[in-house]
Short mmCIF file of C-alpha atoms in Angstrom, two decimals:
data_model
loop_
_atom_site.label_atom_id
_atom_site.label_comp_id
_atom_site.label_asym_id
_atom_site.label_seq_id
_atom_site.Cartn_x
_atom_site.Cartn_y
_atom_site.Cartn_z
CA UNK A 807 17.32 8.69 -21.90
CA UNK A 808 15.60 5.48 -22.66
CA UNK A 809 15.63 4.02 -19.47
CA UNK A 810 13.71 7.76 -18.15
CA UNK A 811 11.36 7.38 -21.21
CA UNK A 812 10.97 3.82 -20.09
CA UNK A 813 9.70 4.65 -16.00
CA UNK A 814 7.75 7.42 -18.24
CA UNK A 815 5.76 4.67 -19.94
CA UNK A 816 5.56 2.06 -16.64
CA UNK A 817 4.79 4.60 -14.38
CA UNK A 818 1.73 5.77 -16.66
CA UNK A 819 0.90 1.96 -17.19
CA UNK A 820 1.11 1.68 -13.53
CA UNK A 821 -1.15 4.66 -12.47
CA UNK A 822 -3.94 4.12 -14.82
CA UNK A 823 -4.04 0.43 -13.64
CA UNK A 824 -4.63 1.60 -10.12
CA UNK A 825 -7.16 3.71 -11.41
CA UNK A 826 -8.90 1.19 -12.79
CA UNK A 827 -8.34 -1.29 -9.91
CA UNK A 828 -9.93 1.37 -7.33
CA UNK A 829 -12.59 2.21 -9.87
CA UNK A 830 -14.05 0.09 -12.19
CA UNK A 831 -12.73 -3.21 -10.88
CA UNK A 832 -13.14 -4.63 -6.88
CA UNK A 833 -9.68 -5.27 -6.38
CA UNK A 834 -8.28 -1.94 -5.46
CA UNK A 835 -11.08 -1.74 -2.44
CA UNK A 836 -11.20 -5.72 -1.07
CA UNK A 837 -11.33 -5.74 2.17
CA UNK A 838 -12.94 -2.03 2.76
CA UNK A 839 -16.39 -1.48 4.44
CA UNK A 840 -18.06 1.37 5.20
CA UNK A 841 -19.17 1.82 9.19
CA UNK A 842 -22.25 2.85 10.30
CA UNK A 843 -22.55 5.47 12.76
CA UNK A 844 -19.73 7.48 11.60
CA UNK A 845 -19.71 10.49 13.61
CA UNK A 846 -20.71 8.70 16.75
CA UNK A 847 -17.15 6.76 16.79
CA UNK A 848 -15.37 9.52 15.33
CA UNK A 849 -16.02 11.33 18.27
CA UNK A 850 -15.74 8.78 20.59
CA UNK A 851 -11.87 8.58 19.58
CA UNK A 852 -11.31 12.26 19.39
CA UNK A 853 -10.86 12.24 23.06
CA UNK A 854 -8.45 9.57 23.63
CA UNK A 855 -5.91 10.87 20.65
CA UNK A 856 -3.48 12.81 20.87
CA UNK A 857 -3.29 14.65 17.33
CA UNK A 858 -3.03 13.23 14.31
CA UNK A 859 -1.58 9.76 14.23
CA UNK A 860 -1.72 5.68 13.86
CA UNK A 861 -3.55 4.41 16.49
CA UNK A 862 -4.38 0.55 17.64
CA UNK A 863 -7.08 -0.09 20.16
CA UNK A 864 -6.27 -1.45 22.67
CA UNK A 865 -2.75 -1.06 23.06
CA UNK A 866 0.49 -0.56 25.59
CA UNK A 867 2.91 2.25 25.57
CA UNK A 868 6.78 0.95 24.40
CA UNK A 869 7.36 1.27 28.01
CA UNK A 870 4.71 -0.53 29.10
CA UNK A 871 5.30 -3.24 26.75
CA UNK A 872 8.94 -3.48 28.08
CA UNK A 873 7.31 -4.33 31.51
CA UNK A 874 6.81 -7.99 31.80
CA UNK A 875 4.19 -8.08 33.99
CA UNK A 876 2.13 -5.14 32.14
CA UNK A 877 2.68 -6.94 29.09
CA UNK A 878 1.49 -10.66 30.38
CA UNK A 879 -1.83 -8.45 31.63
CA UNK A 880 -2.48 -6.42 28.62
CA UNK A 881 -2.64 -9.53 27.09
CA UNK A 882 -4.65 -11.36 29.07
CA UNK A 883 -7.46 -8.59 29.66
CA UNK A 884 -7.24 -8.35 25.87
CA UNK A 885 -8.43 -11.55 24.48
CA UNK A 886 -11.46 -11.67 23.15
CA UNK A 887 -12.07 -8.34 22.72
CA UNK A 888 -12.33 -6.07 19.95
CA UNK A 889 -9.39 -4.35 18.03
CA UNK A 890 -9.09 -1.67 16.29
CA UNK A 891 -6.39 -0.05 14.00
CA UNK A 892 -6.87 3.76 13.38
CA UNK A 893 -5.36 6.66 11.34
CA UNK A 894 -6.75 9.86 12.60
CA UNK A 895 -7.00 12.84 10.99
CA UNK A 896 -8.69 15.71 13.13
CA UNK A 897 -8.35 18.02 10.25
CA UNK A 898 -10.44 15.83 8.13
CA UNK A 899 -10.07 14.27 5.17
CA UNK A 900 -8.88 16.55 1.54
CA UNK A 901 -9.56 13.48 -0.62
CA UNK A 902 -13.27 14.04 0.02
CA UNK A 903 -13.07 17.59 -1.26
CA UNK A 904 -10.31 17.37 -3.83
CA UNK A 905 -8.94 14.34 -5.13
CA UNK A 906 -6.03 15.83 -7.46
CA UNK A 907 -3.58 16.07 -5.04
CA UNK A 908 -3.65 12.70 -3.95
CA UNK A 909 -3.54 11.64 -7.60
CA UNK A 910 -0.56 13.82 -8.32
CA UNK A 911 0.87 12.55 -5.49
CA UNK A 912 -0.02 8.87 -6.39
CA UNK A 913 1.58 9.70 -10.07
CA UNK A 914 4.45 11.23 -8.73
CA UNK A 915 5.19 7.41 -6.52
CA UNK A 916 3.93 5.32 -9.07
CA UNK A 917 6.70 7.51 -11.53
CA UNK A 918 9.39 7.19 -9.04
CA UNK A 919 8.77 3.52 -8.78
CA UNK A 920 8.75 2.66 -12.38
CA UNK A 921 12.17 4.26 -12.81
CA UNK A 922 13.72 1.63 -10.14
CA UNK A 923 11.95 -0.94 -12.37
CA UNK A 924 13.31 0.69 -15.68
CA UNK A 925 16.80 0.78 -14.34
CA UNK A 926 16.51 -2.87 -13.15
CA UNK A 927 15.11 -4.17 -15.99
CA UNK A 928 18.17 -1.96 -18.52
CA UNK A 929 20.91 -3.73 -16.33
CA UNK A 930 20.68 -6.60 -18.48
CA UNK A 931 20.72 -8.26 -21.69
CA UNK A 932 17.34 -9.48 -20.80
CA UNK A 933 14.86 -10.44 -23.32
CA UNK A 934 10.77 -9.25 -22.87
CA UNK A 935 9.51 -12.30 -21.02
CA UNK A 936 12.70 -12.09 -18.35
CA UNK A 937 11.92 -8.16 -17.85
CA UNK A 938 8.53 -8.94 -17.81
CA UNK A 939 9.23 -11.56 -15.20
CA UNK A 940 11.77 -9.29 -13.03
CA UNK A 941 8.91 -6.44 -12.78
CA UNK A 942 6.46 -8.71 -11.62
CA UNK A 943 9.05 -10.37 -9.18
CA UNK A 944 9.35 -6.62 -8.07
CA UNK A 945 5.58 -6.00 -7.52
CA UNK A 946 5.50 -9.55 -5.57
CA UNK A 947 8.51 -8.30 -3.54
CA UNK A 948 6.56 -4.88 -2.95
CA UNK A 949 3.97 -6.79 -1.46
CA UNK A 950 6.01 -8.53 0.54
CA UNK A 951 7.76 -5.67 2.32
CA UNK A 952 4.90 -3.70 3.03
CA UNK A 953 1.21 -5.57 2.87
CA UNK A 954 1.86 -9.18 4.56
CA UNK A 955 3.92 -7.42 7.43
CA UNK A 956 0.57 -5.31 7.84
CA UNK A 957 -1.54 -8.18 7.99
CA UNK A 958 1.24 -10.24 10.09
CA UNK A 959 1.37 -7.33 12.54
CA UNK A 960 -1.62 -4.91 12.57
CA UNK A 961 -4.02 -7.42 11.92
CA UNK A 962 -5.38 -6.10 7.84
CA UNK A 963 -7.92 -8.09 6.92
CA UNK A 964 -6.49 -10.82 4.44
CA UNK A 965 -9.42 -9.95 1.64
CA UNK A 966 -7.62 -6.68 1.72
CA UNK A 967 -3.97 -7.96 1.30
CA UNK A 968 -4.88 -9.99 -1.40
CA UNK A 969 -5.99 -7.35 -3.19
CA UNK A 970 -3.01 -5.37 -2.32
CA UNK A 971 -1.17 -8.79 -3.83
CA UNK A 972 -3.34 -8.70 -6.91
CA UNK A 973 -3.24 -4.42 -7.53
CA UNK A 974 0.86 -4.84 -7.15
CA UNK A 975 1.44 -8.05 -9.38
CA UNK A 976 -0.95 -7.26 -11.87
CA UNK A 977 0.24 -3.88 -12.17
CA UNK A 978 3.63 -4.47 -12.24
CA UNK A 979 3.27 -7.55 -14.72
CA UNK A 980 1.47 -4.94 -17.00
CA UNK A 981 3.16 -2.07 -16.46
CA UNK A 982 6.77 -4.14 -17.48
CA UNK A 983 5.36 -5.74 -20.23
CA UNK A 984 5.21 -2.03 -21.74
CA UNK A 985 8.26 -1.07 -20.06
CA UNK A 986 9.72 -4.59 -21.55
CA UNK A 987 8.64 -3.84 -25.27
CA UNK A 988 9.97 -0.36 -25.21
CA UNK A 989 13.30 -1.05 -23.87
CA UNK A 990 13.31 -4.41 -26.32
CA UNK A 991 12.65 -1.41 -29.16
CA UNK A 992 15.85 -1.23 -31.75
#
């Protein structure tokens, strides 16, 4: 029970600092802008999709990319120029019309998440500053696995992963420090 009570507590600490880094401080939106002529490029790509999906612009099929000589081309017709890495949504998007199930959804993560910490950080005889220190380490490791891989690979903007470095390690750092003090609790 307290190790539930104690991804209760983290994963609140953990949503309401996302809330705050996406709304009242910069961090949660580094590395965003907002284009200009929005519907023009919207439905410029419409035609070239094929649903809803990731897309990156320009790119080669698996197959094509398995082909040497494709692959040598592609590349070499491609430097220079633009790219572009695209999630497209032909349905639109429901966070523009109704943000709570996003944030219920967000809650629900940031909950799931906190009980992995929780159960980490009960393993141990660990004192606050260590459990403090392991769910930071987890937040870092987080960020790791998913962010720099993004901006190794697909090219994200590195204003943007470091704020997807600072939204995970702060949040993590805070959110076990009151995960630490409640499981440190006699």
């Amino acid at each position: 029970m307290k190790v539930f009570v104690t991804g209760l507590i983290g994963g609140f600490v953990f949503f309401v600092w996302g809330m705050l880094a996406h709304t009242v401080l910069p961090i949660g939106n580094m590395g965003m802008k907002t284009p200009t002529d929005q519907q023009a490029v919207l439905d410029a790509i419409a035609p070239t999709t094929q649903g809803e999906g990731v897309y990156m612009y320009p790119s080669l099929s698996m197959e094509q990319y398995q082909d040497e000589a494709a692959a040598k081309a592609f590349a070499e017709s491609s430097k220079g120029k633009a790219y572009a890495f695209v999630i497209y949504q032909p349905g639109g998007n429901p966070v523009n019309v109704d943000m709570v199930p996003n944030l219920l959804k967000q809650l629900g993560s940031d909950l799931l998440s906190a009980w992995i910490v929780a159960f980490v950080l009960a393993l141990g005889a660990f004192g606050f500053s260590k459990r403090v220190f392991i769910a930071t380490a987890l937040g870092l490791f987080s960020w790791l696995t998913v962010s720099v891989p993004w901006w190794n690979w697909y090219l994200f903007p590195l204003d943007f992963t470091v704020g997807s470095l600072l939204e995970q390690v702060i949040g993590w750092a805070v959110a076990g420090a009151a995960m630490a003090w409640w499981l440190g609790r006699k």
